[in-house]
Coordinates of C-alpha atoms in Angstrom, one line a residue:
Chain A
X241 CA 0.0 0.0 0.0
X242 CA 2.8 2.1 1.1
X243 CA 4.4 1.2 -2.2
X244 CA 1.4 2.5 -4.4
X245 CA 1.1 5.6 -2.6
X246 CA 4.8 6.6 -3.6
X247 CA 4.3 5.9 -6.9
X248 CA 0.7 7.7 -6.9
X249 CA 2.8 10.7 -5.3
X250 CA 5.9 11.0 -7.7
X251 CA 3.2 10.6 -10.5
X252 CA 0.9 13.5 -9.5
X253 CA 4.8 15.3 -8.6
X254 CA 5.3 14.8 -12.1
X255 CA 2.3 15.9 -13.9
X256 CA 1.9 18.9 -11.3
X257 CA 5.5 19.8 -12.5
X258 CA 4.9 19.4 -15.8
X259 CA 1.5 21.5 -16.1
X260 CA 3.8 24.0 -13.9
X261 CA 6.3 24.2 -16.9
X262 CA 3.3 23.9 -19.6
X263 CA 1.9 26.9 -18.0
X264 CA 5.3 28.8 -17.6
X265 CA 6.3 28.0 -21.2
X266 CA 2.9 29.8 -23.1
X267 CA 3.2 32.6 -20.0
X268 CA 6.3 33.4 -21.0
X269 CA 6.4 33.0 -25.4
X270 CA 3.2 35.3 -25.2
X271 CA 5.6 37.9 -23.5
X272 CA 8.1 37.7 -25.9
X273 CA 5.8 38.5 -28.7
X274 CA 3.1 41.2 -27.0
X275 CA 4.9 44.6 -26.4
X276 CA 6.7 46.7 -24.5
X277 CA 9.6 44.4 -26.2
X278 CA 12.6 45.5 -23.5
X279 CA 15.6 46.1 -26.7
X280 CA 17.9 47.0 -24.0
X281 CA 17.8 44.2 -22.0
X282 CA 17.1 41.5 -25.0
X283 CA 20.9 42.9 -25.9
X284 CA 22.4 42.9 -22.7
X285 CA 21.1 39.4 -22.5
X286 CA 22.8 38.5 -25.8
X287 CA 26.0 40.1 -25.2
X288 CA 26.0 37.5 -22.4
X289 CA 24.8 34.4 -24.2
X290 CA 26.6 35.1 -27.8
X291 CA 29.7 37.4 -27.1
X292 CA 30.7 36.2 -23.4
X293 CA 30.4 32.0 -24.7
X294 CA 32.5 32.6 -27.5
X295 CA 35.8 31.1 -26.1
X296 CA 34.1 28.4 -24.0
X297 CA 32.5 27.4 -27.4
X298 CA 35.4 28.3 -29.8
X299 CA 37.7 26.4 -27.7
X300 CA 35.1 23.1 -27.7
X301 CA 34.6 23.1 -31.3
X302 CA 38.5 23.3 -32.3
X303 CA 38.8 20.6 -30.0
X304 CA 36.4 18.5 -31.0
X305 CA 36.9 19.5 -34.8
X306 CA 40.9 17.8 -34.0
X307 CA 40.1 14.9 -32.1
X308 CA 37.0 14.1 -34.7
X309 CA 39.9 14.3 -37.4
X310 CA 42.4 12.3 -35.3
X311 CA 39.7 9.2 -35.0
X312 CA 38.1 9.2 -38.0
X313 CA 41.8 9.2 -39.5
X314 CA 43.0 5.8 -37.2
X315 CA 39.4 4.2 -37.5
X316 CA 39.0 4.6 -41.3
X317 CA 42.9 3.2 -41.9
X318 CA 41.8 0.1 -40.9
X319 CA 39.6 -0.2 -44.1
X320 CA 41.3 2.1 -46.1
X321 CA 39.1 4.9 -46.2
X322 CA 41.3 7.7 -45.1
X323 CA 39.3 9.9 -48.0
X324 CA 36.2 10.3 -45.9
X325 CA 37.7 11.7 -42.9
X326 CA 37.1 15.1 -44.1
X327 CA 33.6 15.1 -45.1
X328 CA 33.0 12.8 -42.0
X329 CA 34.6 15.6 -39.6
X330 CA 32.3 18.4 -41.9
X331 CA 28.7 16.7 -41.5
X332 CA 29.6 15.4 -37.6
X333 CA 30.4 18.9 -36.5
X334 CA 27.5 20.7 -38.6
X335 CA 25.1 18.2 -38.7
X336 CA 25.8 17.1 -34.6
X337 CA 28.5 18.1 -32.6
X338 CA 28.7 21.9 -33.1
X339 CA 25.3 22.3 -32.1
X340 CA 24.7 19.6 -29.2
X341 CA 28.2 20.7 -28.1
X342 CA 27.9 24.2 -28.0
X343 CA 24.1 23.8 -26.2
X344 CA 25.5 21.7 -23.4
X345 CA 28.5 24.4 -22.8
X346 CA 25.9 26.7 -22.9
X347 CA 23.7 25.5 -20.8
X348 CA 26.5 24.8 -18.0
X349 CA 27.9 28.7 -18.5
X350 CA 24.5 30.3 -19.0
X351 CA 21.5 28.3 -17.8
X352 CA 23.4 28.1 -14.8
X353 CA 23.6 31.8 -14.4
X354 CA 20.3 32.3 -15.7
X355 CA 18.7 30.1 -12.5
X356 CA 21.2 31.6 -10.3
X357 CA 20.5 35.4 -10.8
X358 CA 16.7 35.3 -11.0
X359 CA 16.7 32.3 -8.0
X360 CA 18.6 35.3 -6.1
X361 CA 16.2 37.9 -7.3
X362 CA 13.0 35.5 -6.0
X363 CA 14.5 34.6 -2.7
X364 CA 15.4 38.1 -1.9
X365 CA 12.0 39.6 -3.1
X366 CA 13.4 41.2 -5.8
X367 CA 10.9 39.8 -8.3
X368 CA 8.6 40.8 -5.8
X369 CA 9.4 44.4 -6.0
X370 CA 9.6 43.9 -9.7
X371 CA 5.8 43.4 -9.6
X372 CA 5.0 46.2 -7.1
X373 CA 6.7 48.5 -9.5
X374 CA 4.4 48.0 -12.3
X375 CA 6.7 45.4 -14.1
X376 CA 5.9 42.1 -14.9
X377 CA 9.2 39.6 -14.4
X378 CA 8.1 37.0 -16.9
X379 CA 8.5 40.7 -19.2
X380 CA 11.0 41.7 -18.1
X381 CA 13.3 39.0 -16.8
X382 CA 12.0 36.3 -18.6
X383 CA 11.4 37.1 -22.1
X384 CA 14.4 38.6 -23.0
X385 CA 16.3 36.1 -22.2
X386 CA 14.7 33.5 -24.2
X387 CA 14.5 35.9 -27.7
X388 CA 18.3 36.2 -26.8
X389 CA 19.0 32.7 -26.6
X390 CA 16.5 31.7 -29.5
X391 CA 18.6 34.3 -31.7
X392 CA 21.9 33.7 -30.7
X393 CA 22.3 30.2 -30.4
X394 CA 22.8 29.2 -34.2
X395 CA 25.1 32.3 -34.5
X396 CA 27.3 30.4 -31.8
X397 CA 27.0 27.1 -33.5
X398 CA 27.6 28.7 -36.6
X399 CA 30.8 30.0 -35.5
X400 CA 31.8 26.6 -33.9
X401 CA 31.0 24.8 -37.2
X402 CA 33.7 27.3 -38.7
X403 CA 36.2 26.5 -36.1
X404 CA 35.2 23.2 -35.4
X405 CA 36.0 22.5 -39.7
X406 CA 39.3 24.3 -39.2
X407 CA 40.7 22.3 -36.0
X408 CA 39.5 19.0 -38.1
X409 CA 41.4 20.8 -40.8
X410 CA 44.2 21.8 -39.0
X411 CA 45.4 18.4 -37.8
X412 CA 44.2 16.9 -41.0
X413 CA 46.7 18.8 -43.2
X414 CA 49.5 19.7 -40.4
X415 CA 49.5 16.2 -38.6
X416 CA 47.9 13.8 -41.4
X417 CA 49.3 15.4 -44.3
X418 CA 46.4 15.9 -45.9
X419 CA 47.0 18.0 -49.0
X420 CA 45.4 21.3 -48.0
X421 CA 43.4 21.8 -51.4
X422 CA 41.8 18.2 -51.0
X423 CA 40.6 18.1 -47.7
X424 CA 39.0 21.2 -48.5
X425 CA 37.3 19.8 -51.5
X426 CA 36.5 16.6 -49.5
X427 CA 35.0 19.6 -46.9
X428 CA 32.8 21.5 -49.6
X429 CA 31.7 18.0 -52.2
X430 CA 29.3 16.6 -49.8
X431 CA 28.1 19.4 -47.5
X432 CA 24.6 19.9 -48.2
X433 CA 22.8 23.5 -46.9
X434 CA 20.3 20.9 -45.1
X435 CA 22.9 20.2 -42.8
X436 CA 24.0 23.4 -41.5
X437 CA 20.4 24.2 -41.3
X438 CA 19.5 21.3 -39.3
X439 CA 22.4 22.1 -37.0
X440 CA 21.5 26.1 -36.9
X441 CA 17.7 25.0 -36.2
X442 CA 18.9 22.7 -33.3
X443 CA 20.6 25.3 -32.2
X444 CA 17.7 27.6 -32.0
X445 CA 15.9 24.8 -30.3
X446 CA 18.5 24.4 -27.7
X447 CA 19.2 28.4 -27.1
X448 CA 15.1 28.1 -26.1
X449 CA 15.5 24.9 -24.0
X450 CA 18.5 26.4 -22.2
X451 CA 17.0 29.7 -21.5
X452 CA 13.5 28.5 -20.7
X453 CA 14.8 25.8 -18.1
X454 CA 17.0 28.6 -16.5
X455 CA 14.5 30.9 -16.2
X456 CA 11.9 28.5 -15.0
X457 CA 13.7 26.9 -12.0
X458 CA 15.3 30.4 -10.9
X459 CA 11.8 31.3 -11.1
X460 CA 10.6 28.7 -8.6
X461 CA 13.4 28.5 -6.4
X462 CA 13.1 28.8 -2.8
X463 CA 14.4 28.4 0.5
X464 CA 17.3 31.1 0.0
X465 CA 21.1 29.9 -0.5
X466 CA 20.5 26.0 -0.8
X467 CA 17.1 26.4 -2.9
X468 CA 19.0 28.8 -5.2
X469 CA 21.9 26.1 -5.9
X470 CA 19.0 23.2 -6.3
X471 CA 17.6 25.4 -9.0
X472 CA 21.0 26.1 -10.8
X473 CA 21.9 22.4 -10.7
X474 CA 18.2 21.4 -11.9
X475 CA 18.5 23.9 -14.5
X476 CA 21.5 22.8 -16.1
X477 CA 20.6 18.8 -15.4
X478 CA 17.3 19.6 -16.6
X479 CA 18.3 22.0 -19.6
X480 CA 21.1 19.0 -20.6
X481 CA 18.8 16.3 -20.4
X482 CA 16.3 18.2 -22.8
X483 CA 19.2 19.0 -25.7
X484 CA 19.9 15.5 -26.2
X485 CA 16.4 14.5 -26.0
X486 CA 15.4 17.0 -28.8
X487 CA 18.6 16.3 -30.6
X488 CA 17.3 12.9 -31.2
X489 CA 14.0 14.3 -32.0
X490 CA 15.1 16.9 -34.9
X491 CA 17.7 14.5 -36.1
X492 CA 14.5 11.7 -36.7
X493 CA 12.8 14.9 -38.5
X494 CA 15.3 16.3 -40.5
X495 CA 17.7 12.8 -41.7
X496 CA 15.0 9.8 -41.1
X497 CA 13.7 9.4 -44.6
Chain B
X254 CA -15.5 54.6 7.7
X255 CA -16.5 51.7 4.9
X256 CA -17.2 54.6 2.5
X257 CA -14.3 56.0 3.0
X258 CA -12.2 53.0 3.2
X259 CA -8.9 53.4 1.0
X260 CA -8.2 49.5 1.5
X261 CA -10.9 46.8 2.4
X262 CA -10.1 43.4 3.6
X263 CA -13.3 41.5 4.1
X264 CA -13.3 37.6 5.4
X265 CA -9.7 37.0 3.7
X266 CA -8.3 33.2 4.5
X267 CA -4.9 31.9 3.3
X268 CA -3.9 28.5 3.8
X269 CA -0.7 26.9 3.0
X270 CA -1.6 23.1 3.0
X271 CA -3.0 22.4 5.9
X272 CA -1.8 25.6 8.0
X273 CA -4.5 28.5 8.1
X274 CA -2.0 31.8 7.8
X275 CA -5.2 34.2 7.8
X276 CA -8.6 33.2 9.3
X277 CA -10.8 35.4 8.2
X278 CA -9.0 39.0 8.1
X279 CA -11.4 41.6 8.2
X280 CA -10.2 45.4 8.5
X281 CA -10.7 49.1 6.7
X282 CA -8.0 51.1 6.2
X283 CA -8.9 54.9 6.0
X284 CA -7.4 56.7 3.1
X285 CA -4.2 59.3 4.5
X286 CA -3.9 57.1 7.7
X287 CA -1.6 55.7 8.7
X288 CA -1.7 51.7 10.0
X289 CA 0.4 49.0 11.6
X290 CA 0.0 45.3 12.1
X291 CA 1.9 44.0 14.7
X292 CA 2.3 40.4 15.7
X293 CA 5.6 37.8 15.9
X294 CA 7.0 35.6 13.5
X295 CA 4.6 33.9 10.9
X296 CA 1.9 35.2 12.8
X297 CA 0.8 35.9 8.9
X298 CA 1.7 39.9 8.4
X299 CA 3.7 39.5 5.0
X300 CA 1.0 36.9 3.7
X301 CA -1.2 39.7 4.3
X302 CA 0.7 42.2 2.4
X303 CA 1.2 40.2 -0.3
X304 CA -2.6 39.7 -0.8
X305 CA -3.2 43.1 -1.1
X306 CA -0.2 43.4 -3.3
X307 CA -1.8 40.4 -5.2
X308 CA 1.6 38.8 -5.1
X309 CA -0.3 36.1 -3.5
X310 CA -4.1 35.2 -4.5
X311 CA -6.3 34.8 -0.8
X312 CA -8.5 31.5 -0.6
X313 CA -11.5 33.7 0.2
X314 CA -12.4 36.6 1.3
X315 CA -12.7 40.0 -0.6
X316 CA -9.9 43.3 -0.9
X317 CA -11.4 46.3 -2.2
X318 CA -9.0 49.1 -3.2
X319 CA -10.5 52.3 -3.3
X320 CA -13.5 50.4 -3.7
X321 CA -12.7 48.3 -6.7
X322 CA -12.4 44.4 -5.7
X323 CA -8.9 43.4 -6.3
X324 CA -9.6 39.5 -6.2
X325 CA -9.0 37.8 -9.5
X326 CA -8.5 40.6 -11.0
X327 CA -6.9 40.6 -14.6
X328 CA -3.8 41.2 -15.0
X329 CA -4.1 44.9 -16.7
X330 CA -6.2 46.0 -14.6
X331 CA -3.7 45.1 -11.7
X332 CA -1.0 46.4 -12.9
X333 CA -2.9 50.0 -12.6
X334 CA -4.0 49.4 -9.1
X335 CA -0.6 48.2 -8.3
X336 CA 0.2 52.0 -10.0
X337 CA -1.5 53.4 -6.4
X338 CA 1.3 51.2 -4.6
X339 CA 4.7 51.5 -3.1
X340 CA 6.6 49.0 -1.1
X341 CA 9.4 48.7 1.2
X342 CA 10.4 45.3 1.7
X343 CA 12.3 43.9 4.8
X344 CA 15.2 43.3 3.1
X345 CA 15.4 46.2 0.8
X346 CA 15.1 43.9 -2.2
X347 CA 17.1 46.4 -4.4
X348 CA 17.7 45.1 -7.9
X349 CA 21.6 44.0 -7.8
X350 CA 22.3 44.4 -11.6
X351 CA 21.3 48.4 -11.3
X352 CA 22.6 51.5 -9.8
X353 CA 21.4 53.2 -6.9
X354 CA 19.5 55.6 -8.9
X355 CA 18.7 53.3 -11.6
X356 CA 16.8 51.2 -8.8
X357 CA 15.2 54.8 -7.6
X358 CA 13.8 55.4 -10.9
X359 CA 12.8 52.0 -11.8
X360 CA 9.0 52.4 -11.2
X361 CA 9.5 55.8 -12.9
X362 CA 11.0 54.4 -16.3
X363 CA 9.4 50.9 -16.4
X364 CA 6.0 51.9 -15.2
X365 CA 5.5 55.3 -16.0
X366 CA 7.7 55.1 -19.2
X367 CA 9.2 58.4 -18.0
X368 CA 12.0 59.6 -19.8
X369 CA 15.6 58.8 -18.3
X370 CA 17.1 61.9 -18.3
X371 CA 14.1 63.5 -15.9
X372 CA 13.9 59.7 -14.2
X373 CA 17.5 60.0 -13.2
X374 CA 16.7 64.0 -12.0
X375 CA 13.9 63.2 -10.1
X376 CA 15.6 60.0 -8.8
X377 CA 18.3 62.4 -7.4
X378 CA 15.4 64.5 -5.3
X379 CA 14.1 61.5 -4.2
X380 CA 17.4 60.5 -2.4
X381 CA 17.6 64.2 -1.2
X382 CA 14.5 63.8 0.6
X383 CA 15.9 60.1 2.6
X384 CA 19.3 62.1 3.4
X385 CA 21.1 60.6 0.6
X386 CA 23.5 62.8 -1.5
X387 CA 24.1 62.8 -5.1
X388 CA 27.1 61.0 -4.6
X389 CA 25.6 57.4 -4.2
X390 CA 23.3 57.9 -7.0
X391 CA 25.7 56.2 -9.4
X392 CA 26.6 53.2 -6.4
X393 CA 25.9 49.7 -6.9
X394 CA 23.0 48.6 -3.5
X395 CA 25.8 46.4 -2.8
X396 CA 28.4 49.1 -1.8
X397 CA 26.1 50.7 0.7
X398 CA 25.3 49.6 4.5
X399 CA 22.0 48.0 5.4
X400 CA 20.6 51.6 6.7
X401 CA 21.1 53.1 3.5
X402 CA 20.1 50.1 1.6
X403 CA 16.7 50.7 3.7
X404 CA 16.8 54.7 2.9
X405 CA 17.6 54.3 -1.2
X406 CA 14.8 51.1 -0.7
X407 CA 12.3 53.6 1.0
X408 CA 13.4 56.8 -2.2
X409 CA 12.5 54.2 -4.6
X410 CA 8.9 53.4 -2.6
X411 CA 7.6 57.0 -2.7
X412 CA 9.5 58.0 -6.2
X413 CA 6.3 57.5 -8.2
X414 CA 4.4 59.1 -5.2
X415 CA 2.2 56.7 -4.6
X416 CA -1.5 56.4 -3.0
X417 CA -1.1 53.9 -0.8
X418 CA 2.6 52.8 0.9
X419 CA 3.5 49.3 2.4
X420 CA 6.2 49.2 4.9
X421 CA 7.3 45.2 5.5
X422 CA 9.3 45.2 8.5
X423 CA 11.2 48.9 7.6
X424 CA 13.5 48.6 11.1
X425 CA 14.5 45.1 11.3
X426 CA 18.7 45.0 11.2
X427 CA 18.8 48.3 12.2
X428 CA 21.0 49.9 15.0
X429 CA 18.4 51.4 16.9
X430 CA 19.7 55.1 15.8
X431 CA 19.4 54.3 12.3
X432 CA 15.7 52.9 13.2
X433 CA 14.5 55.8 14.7
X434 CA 16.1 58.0 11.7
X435 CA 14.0 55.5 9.1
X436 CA 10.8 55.8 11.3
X437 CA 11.4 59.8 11.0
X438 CA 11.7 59.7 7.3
X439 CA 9.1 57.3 6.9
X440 CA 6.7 59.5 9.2
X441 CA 8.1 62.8 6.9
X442 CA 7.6 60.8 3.8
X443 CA 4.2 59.6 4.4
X444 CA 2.8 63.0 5.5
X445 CA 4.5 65.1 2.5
X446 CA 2.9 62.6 -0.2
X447 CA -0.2 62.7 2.0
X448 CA -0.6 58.6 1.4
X449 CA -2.2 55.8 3.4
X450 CA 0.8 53.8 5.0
X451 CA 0.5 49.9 6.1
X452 CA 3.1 49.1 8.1
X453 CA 3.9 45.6 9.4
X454 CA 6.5 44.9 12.5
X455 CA 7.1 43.8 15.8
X456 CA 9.1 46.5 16.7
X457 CA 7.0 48.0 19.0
X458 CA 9.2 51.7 19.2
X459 CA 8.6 51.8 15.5
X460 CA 4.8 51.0 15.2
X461 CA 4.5 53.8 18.0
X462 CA 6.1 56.7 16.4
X463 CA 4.8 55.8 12.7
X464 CA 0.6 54.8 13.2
X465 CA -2.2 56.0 14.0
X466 CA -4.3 52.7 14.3
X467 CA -2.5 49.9 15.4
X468 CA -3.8 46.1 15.0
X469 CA -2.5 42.4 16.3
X470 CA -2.2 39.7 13.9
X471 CA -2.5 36.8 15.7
X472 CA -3.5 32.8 14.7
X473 CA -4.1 34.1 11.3
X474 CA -7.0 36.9 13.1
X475 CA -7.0 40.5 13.9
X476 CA -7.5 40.2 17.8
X477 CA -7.3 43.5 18.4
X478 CA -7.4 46.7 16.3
X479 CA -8.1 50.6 17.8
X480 CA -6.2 54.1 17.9
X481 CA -2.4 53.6 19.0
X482 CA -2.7 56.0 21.9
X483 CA -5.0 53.3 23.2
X484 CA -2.9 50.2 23.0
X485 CA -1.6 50.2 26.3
X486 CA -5.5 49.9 27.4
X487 CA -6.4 47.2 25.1
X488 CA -7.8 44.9 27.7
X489 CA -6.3 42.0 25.3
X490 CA -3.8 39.7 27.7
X491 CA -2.4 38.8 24.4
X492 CA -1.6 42.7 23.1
X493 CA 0.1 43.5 27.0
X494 CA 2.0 40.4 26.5
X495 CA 3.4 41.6 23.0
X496 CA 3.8 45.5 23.2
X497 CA 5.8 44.5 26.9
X498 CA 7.4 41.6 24.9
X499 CA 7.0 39.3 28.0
X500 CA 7.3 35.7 27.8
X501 CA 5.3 34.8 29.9
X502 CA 1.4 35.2 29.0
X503 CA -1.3 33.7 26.8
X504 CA 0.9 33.3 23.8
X505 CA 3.0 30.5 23.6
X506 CA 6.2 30.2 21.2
X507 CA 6.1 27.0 19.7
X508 CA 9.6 25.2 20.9
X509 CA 10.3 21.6 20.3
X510 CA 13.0 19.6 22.7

């Protein structure tokens, strides 16, 4: 008996948390399209997520771009396939890895500070005051963070597809010896626009999941210093979780033919 | 005096699961006076705040502001009740990402969609008037002492001069100097914006100087409300107990072993 009423509990847990987020999500996407539109702080916010996650992204995708390079290089020996390591590293990093990667650094550099500012604000009664001043938080905390992360998103992946191509280039031609002309050719032949669009589109996903989880458990933190770390942990657990489940998602949409 | 009545709380209940926090509030507040609830810990005073504020929706019961119910009341037309408010909260909840005068003017901008130039001006008088000089206006909250957190806090409650002003615990932290100088500025403030103040606290020195009605909040009812000069003849055990702040009496502090 015992038993059932656990389950019965984490069940009605669930579905309360999800109508809680269902709610949250249409509150907060109807403020990002009904004016006043807050220009200042939709920049400020992408300053943060675009400009400020550069390196942490840069630095992943050259990274990744190398290593990608390096194992598809070792791995595709074995059958004699060496040729295909550059258009492999091309359509992994655009069509996967620049996106997914660059969502979960994100999400650990922004969604994290996103849960931890307005979890702050909540517990100290800021957003409180926000309301009592005539200004509605999901306006003006909420909503320009997620236009910010919907926009700039796919410009980050965009630039990590760029760098991510180069590291795979990089070692391809300086550590391979790849002739430099060919492994660019190899690059361009079989890279289709669908998939840097698929990647940029993930990308915009993402920038929505990351800012809509960090916002939402800042939101509802409570219980001062410890409920404001719960929050910044669920949002990046929660924000991670949700990347790779859409990945597999938009991936089945755009590829599965 | 129900005519007249600036605030109205009729039959209000709040429960959070199964604990009643008000039990059936009913009290009118007279427009230009000036009101304190007084009561200890989670006797209920905030919750009662916040349903006025409508930062928290009552389980029954009715609040009429200047006559107009306030209960489930669309967002729109809350806002522009909430344009009669202004609230200092216990902790000063100052926004951390703005200036000291960018915090004073933040009603003014946001909600009145003043311009920033004459926000910032008017910002500058408003810190005049708490004692503050010019020369924190460009401060972050987090470089100033708790007294003048409370004193820029208390310049950004009566900036948009408001109708009605909430006071939520204004001396708590204080030395007992710098309590007596906020009760003086908020007795000054109140009186040159002619507005009806609502003060919660348990500091009885402060709900002294600063009301003229006094009423105890306790087990989620008003047990006792009347003029302040007649609080020491309340003929309520439970009111001698508090003002004298004996422990010994009819109310009992809940202590486990």
């Amino acid at each position: 008996m015992n038993f059932l009423a656990a389950v019965g509990r984490v069940f009605l847990g669930f579905l309360e948390h999800t109508g809680r987020l269902s709610v949250f999500t249409v509150v907060a996407l109807s403020h990002c399209v009904r004016p006043p539109i807050y220009h200042r702080l939709i920049g400020r916010q992408m300053m943060e997520i675009g400009y400020f996650s550069l390196p942490v992204v840069g630095l992943t995708a050259i990274f990744t771009g190398m290593v990608l390079a390096l194992q598809s290089h070792t791995g595709f020996a074995r059958f004699s396939a060496e040729g295909a390591v550059a258009t492999v590293v091309v359509l992994s990093v655009t069509r996967e890895l620049g996106p997914v990667l660059a969502g979960l650094m994100v999400a650990g550099r922004i969604g994290a500070a996103m849960a931890a500012e307005i979890g702050t604000m909540q517990v100290t009664e800021q957003v409180d005051a926000l309301v009592t001043l005539s200004t509605n938080p999901f306006k003006y905390l909420v909503a320009p963070r997620i236009i910010a992360g919907l926009l700039m998103l796919p410009c980050l992946v965009l630039v990590a597809d760029i760098i991510g191509v180069f590291g795979g280039f990089l070692v391809g031609v300086y550590q391979l010896g790849y002739n430099p002309a060919t492994y660019l050719h190899s690059s361009w032949e079989y890279l289709k626009p669908i998939d840097v669009i698929s990647g940029l589109v993930k990308a915009s996903v993402f920038g929505f999941v990351i800012s809509l989880m960090g916002c939402y458990n800042g939101y509802h933190s409570r219980g001062g210093a410890q409920g404001v770390g719960q929050a910044t942990t669920n949002a990046v657990v929660s924000a991670s979780i949700l990347i790779l489940t859409s990945n597999y998602i938009l991936t089945a949409l755009f590829f599965n033919k | 005096m129900t005519a007249q009545a600036k605030i109205q709380l009729v039959d209000v209940h709040k429960s959070f699961g199964s604990k009643s926090v008000l039990d059936g509030v009913t009290v009118d507040i007279a427009a230009g006076e000036s009101f304190v609830v007084i009561g200890g810990s989670g006797t209920g005073k905030s919750v009662m705040l916040k349903c006025i504020l409508g930062l928290m929706r009552p389980d029954q019961g009715s609040i009429l502001v200047d006559g107009e119910e306030t209960v489930g009341m669309a967002a729109r037309d809350r806002e522009r009740v909430l344009k009669k408010f202004g609230m200092l909260f216990q902790g000063a909840a100052l926004f951390d990402s703005l200036s000291v005068w960018e915090n004073v003017a933040f009603g003014l901008i946001q909600g009145l969609r003043m311009d920033r130039r004459k926000a910032h001006d008017k910002a500058i008088e408003k810190l005049y008037q708490v004692g503050l000089g010019a020369d924190v206006a460009k401060l972050s909250p987090a470089e100033l002492s708790g007294g003048m957190q409370k004193r820029v806090a208390l310049a950004r409650a009566i900036a948009a001069e408001p109708e009605i002003i909430f006071f939520d615990e204004p001396t708590t932290g204080l030395d007992p100097i710098m309590a007596d100088v906020i009760n003086d500025l908020i007795v000054k403030c109140v009186k040159e914006l002619g507005a009806t103040a609502v003060s919660i606290t348990h500091d009885m020195h402060s709900a002294r100087k600063i009301s003229d009605r006094m009423a105890m909040l306790y087990h989620g009812k008003l047990i006792w409300v009347g003029r302040t000069a007649d609080v020491d003849r309340s003929d309520s055990a439970y009111v001698d107990q508090f003002i004298h702040g004996r422990a010994d009496g009819p109310i009992k502090m809940e202590l486990r072993r």
